[in-house]
Amino acid sequence: MRLRICHLYPDLMDLYGDRGNIITLVKRCNWRGIEVEIVPISLGQKIDFREMDLVFFGGGSDREQGLLFDDLSGRRENLVKAIEDGLVVLAICGGLQLLGRYYQIPDGTKIPGLEILDLWTIASNKRLIGNVCLEVNLGEGPNSLNTLVGFENHSGQTHLGQVKPLGKVMRGHGNNGQDGWEGAMYRNVFGTYLHGPLLPKNPIFTDHLLKLALQRRFGVASLGLLDDSLELAAHNYMLNRLTR
Ligand code: GLN
């Protein structure tokens, strides 16, 4: 089995260790004998998202978000088709903002988003920074995932319309520091402010994404177990530190 992962704008959208998410996806596949092809796509490069199994879109500065929007908007129709067909997408921070309706930067300019997620973001002069933990519910049975840990650093404050949040903030700011929600979910699209990188410390979430991708491409719904003691120790250490 082979999965194809598109890394969207790796040269522009890569903050606070976001690239570690790609490494984690590759490793957790390879440890189970699943091959992975990484397809890096940046400005002007062609891609058909329907051929991809997972798209990773990291965070970036306002400047970089402005630089890539034109290129990204030309990919909208193809990306929407793939998402409606079940493509798995993980978008972090700036990536999350660009999947929404718009991101209004401090001078009042609105960087238009792809309008795939019903949310909008307005920059504030107070950055929301720090460690975060969330309560989430992404699965069923003994492997169901209850918490995510990560790190946030954004000036954008995001408000959700008719889209589900990814989780509920236990500690930290989340989407806007006020309503208690964090991230967004639509079909197999997951958006979050959690950097860190996110996936190494949240192996159950990583496997959730991989299962969705394998299910869509090969009809395989289960993954071999790995020894996650180190990963879970890192997760639990942060969780205890934040909630104690
Ligand atoms: N530039 C955006 C903001 O500050 C996104 C930052 C990020 O991706 N960490 O809100």
GROMACS .gro file of C-alpha atoms and ligand atoms in nm:
model
  254
    1MET     CA    1   0.000   0.000   0.000
    2ARG     CA    2   0.114   0.348  -0.077
    3LEU     CA    3  -0.028   0.683   0.035
    4ARG     CA    4   0.030   1.012  -0.140
    5ILE     CA    5   0.060   1.315   0.086
    6CYS     CA    6   0.059   1.663  -0.061
    7HIS     CA    7   0.259   1.916   0.138
    8LEU     CA    8   0.108   2.247   0.036
    9TYR     CA    9   0.348   2.543   0.012
   10PRO     CA   10   0.624   2.386   0.227
   11ASP     CA   11   0.850   2.681   0.142
   12LEU     CA   12   0.598   2.942   0.261
   13MET     CA   13   0.379   2.778   0.523
   14ASP     CA   14   0.596   2.611   0.786
   15LEU     CA   15   0.595   2.760   1.136
   16TYR     CA   16   0.688   2.621   1.479
   17GLY     CA   17   0.782   2.276   1.360
   18ASP     CA   18   0.487   2.217   1.125
   19ARG     CA   19   0.713   2.006   0.901
   20GLY     CA   20   0.738   1.758   1.190
   21ASN     CA   21   0.379   1.663   1.112
   22ILE     CA   22   0.488   1.530   0.773
   23ILE     CA   23   0.775   1.336   0.932
   24THR     CA   24   0.531   1.181   1.180
   25LEU     CA   25   0.285   1.076   0.910
   26VAL     CA   26   0.564   0.916   0.708
   27LYS     CA   27   0.717   0.736   1.005
   28ARG     CA   28   0.391   0.595   1.136
   29CYS     CA   29   0.315   0.461   0.789
   30ASN     CA   30   0.663   0.318   0.727
   31TRP     CA   31   0.668   0.144   1.067
   32ARG     CA   32   0.362  -0.047   0.944
   33GLY     CA   33   0.498  -0.125   0.600
   34ILE     CA   34   0.290   0.142   0.426
   35GLU     CA   35   0.484   0.343   0.169
   36VAL     CA   36   0.439   0.719   0.145
   37GLU     CA   37   0.507   0.957  -0.138
   38ILE     CA   38   0.538   1.323  -0.040
   39VAL     CA   39   0.428   1.565  -0.310
   40PRO     CA   40   0.548   1.919  -0.227
   41ILE     CA   41   0.343   2.181  -0.412
   42SER     CA   42   0.422   2.550  -0.422
   43LEU     CA   43   0.341   2.852  -0.636
   44GLY     CA   44   0.270   2.761  -0.998
   45GLN     CA   45   0.315   2.384  -0.959
   46LYS     CA   46   0.045   2.154  -1.092
   47ILE     CA   47  -0.147   1.908  -0.883
   48ASP     CA   48  -0.473   1.713  -0.901
   49PHE     CA   49  -0.589   1.684  -0.540
   50ARG     CA   50  -0.816   1.392  -0.633
   51GLU     CA   51  -0.504   1.181  -0.673
   52MET     CA   52  -0.386   1.268  -0.321
   53ASP     CA   53  -0.473   1.083  -0.002
   54LEU     CA   54  -0.390   1.358   0.246
   55VAL     CA   55  -0.311   1.728   0.215
   56PHE     CA   56  -0.107   1.906   0.479
   57PHE     CA   57  -0.124   2.287   0.491
   58GLY     CA   58   0.093   2.447   0.763
   59GLY     CA   59   0.093   2.788   0.926
   60GLY     CA   60   0.254   3.106   0.799
   61SER     CA   61   0.294   3.477   0.852
   62ASP     CA   62   0.039   3.728   0.721
   63ARG     CA   63   0.288   3.820   0.447
   64GLU     CA   64   0.318   3.464   0.321
   65GLN     CA   65  -0.057   3.411   0.337
   66GLY     CA   66  -0.099   3.719   0.115
   67LEU     CA   67   0.169   3.594  -0.126
   68LEU     CA   68   0.008   3.262  -0.195
   69PHE     CA   69  -0.361   3.344  -0.202
   70ASP     CA   70  -0.387   3.401  -0.580
   71ASP     CA   71  -0.220   3.071  -0.651
   72LEU     CA   72  -0.437   2.890  -0.395
   73SER     CA   73  -0.765   3.035  -0.523
   74GLY     CA   74  -0.693   2.887  -0.868
   75ARG     CA   75  -0.691   2.543  -0.706
   76ARG     CA   76  -1.025   2.583  -0.529
   77GLU     CA   77  -1.254   2.389  -0.762
   78ASN     CA   78  -1.024   2.089  -0.778
   79LEU     CA   79  -0.967   2.091  -0.402
   80VAL     CA   80  -1.340   2.114  -0.326
   81LYS     CA   81  -1.411   1.814  -0.551
   82ALA     CA   82  -1.146   1.610  -0.372
   83ILE     CA   83  -1.274   1.714  -0.028
   84GLU     CA   84  -1.630   1.621  -0.121
   85ASP     CA   85  -1.488   1.283  -0.226
   86GLY     CA   86  -1.336   1.237   0.121
   87LEU     CA   87  -0.983   1.374   0.084
   88VAL     CA   88  -0.818   1.409   0.425
   89VAL     CA   89  -0.686   1.759   0.495
   90LEU     CA   90  -0.494   1.883   0.798
   91ALA     CA   91  -0.460   2.261   0.806
   92ILE     CA   92  -0.273   2.444   1.080
   93CYS     CA   93  -0.325   2.807   1.183
   94GLY     CA   94  -0.258   3.017   0.870
   95GLY     CA   95  -0.370   2.714   0.666
   96LEU     CA   96  -0.692   2.692   0.866
   97GLN     CA   97  -0.756   3.064   0.817
   98LEU     CA   98  -0.717   3.034   0.438
   99LEU     CA   99  -0.974   2.754   0.420
  100GLY     CA  100  -1.230   2.991   0.573
  101ARG     CA  101  -1.412   3.292   0.427
  102TYR     CA  102  -1.141   3.553   0.484
  103TYR     CA  103  -0.859   3.663   0.709
  104GLN     CA  104  -0.860   4.034   0.790
  105ILE     CA  105  -0.506   4.152   0.862
  106PRO     CA  106  -0.425   4.442   1.099
  107ASP     CA  107  -0.443   4.717   0.830
  108GLY     CA  108  -0.802   4.611   0.754
  109THR     CA  109  -0.723   4.431   0.425
  110LYS     CA  110  -0.912   4.107   0.383
  111ILE     CA  111  -0.715   3.815   0.243
  112PRO     CA  112  -0.992   3.609   0.081
  113GLY     CA  113  -1.015   3.245   0.184
  114LEU     CA  114  -1.135   2.941  -0.008
  115GLU     CA  115  -1.472   2.934   0.174
  116ILE     CA  116  -1.444   2.561   0.230
  117LEU     CA  117  -1.490   2.602   0.604
  118ASP     CA  118  -1.763   2.836   0.724
  119LEU     CA  119  -1.545   3.056   0.944
  120TRP     CA  120  -1.376   3.394   0.931
  121THR     CA  121  -1.076   3.545   1.103
  122ILE     CA  122  -0.994   3.897   1.216
  123ALA     CA  123  -0.646   3.992   1.335
  124SER     CA  124  -0.628   4.156   1.673
  125ASN     CA  125  -0.336   4.345   1.825
  126LYS     CA  126  -0.319   4.092   2.108
  127ARG     CA  127  -0.151   3.771   1.993
  128LEU     CA  128  -0.286   3.450   2.138
  129ILE     CA  129   0.022   3.257   2.243
  130GLY     CA  130   0.091   2.954   2.461
  131ASN     CA  131   0.042   2.587   2.524
  132VAL     CA  132  -0.304   2.446   2.464
  133CYS     CA  133  -0.496   2.134   2.545
  134LEU     CA  134  -0.831   2.042   2.403
  135GLU     CA  135  -1.108   1.799   2.467
  136VAL     CA  136  -1.201   1.629   2.141
  137ASN     CA  137  -1.405   1.334   2.031
  138LEU     CA  138  -1.292   1.186   1.705
  139GLY     CA  139  -1.339   0.816   1.742
  140GLU     CA  140  -1.527   0.530   1.900
  141GLY     CA  141  -1.427   0.243   2.123
  142PRO     CA  142  -1.108   0.199   2.322
  143ASN     CA  143  -0.898   0.406   2.082
  144SER     CA  144  -1.125   0.704   2.087
  145LEU     CA  145  -0.932   1.020   2.125
  146ASN     CA  146  -1.019   1.253   2.409
  147THR     CA  147  -0.745   1.514   2.421
  148LEU     CA  148  -0.503   1.700   2.195
  149VAL     CA  149  -0.202   1.899   2.313
  150GLY     CA  150  -0.013   2.167   2.121
  151PHE     CA  151   0.110   2.523   2.103
  152GLU     CA  152  -0.061   2.828   1.952
  153ASN     CA  153   0.069   3.164   1.831
  154HIS     CA  154  -0.171   3.373   1.624
  155SER     CA  155  -0.304   3.724   1.601
  156GLY     CA  156  -0.605   3.607   1.404
  157GLN     CA  157  -0.924   3.547   1.600
  158THR     CA  158  -1.146   3.296   1.428
  159HIS     CA  159  -1.523   3.274   1.451
  160LEU     CA  160  -1.719   2.969   1.342
  161GLY     CA  161  -2.036   2.984   1.133
  162GLN     CA  162  -2.211   2.657   1.045
  163VAL     CA  163  -1.903   2.441   1.092
  164LYS     CA  164  -1.817   2.214   1.382
  165PRO     CA  165  -1.521   2.295   1.606
  166LEU     CA  166  -1.239   2.043   1.632
  167GLY     CA  167  -1.249   2.059   2.010
  168LYS     CA  168  -1.323   2.244   2.329
  169VAL     CA  169  -1.043   2.440   2.495
  170MET     CA  170  -0.935   2.298   2.832
  171ARG     CA  171  -0.635   2.534   2.866
  172GLY     CA  172  -0.519   2.802   2.623
  173HIS     CA  173  -0.699   3.047   2.394
  174GLY     CA  174  -0.827   2.849   2.097
  175ASN     CA  175  -0.998   3.014   1.800
  176ASN     CA  176  -1.055   3.355   1.955
  177GLY     CA  177  -0.987   3.342   2.329
  178GLN     CA  178  -1.354   3.386   2.408
  179ASP     CA  179  -1.599   3.122   2.295
  180GLY     CA  180  -1.403   2.817   2.412
  181TRP     CA  181  -1.388   2.650   2.071
  182GLU     CA  182  -1.078   2.538   1.889
  183GLY     CA  183  -1.031   2.457   1.521
  184ALA     CA  184  -1.292   2.333   1.278
  185MET     CA  185  -1.399   2.008   1.111
  186TYR     CA  186  -1.584   1.943   0.789
  187ARG     CA  187  -1.601   1.598   0.626
  188ASN     CA  188  -1.237   1.478   0.648
  189VAL     CA  189  -1.096   1.829   0.679
  190PHE     CA  190  -0.940   1.917   1.015
  191GLY     CA  191  -0.825   2.269   1.090
  192THR     CA  192  -0.657   2.376   1.411
  193TYR     CA  193  -0.434   2.641   1.564
  194LEU     CA  194  -0.218   2.374   1.725
  195HIS     CA  195   0.145   2.380   1.620
  196GLY     CA  196   0.408   2.204   1.820
  197PRO     CA  197   0.430   2.016   1.583
  198LEU     CA  198   0.089   1.867   1.650
  199LEU     CA  199   0.112   1.508   1.533
  200PRO     CA  200   0.416   1.364   1.720
  201LYS     CA  201   0.254   1.436   2.058
  202ASN     CA  202  -0.089   1.323   1.945
  203PRO     CA  203  -0.031   0.980   1.787
  204ILE     CA  204  -0.395   0.877   1.814
  205PHE     CA  205  -0.499   1.179   1.608
  206THR     CA  206  -0.227   1.099   1.354
  207ASP     CA  207  -0.363   0.748   1.320
  208HIS     CA  208  -0.716   0.881   1.292
  209LEU     CA  209  -0.608   1.082   0.985
  210LEU     CA  210  -0.423   0.785   0.837
  211LYS     CA  211  -0.721   0.554   0.889
  212LEU     CA  212  -0.951   0.796   0.709
  213ALA     CA  213  -0.705   0.815   0.419
  214LEU     CA  214  -0.661   0.436   0.400
  215GLN     CA  215  -1.033   0.380   0.426
  216ARG     CA  216  -1.101   0.612   0.134
  217ARG     CA  217  -0.828   0.474  -0.093
  218PHE     CA  218  -0.814   0.104  -0.004
  219GLY     CA  219  -1.119   0.035   0.211
  220VAL     CA  220  -0.888  -0.050   0.503
  221ALA     CA  221  -1.021   0.071   0.836
  222SER     CA  222  -0.764  -0.061   1.081
  223LEU     CA  223  -0.398   0.005   1.149
  224GLY     CA  224  -0.141  -0.217   1.319
  225LEU     CA  225  -0.061  -0.118   1.676
  226LEU     CA  226   0.268   0.060   1.749
  227ASP     CA  227   0.451   0.109   2.075
  228ASP     CA  228   0.342   0.465   2.155
  229SER     CA  229   0.480   0.480   2.507
  230LEU     CA  230   0.718   0.771   2.434
  231GLU     CA  231   0.462   0.967   2.235
  232LEU     CA  232   0.194   0.917   2.499
  233ALA     CA  233   0.438   1.010   2.777
  234ALA     CA  234   0.501   1.342   2.596
  235HIS     CA  235   0.128   1.393   2.549
  236ASN     CA  236   0.043   1.313   2.910
  237TYR     CA  237   0.327   1.526   3.047
  238MET     CA  238   0.186   1.834   2.870
  239LEU     CA  239  -0.169   1.747   2.963
  240ASN     CA  240  -0.078   1.711   3.332
  241ARG     CA  241   0.130   2.028   3.327
  242LEU     CA  242  -0.157   2.228   3.182
  243THR     CA  243  -0.445   2.086   3.380
  244ARG     CA  244  -0.288   2.026   3.719
  245GLN     N1  245  -0.051   3.494   1.039
  245GLN     C1  246  -0.156   3.429   1.107
  245GLN     C2  247  -0.188   3.489   1.242
  245GLN     O1  248  -0.102   3.550   1.302
  245GLN     C3  249  -0.128   3.281   1.119
  245GLN     C4  250  -0.013   3.252   1.211
  245GLN     C5  251   0.027   3.107   1.215
  245GLN     O2  252   0.010   3.033   1.117
  245GLN     N2  253   0.088   3.066   1.324
  245GLN     O3  254  -0.296   3.474   1.290
   0.00000   0.00000   0.00000
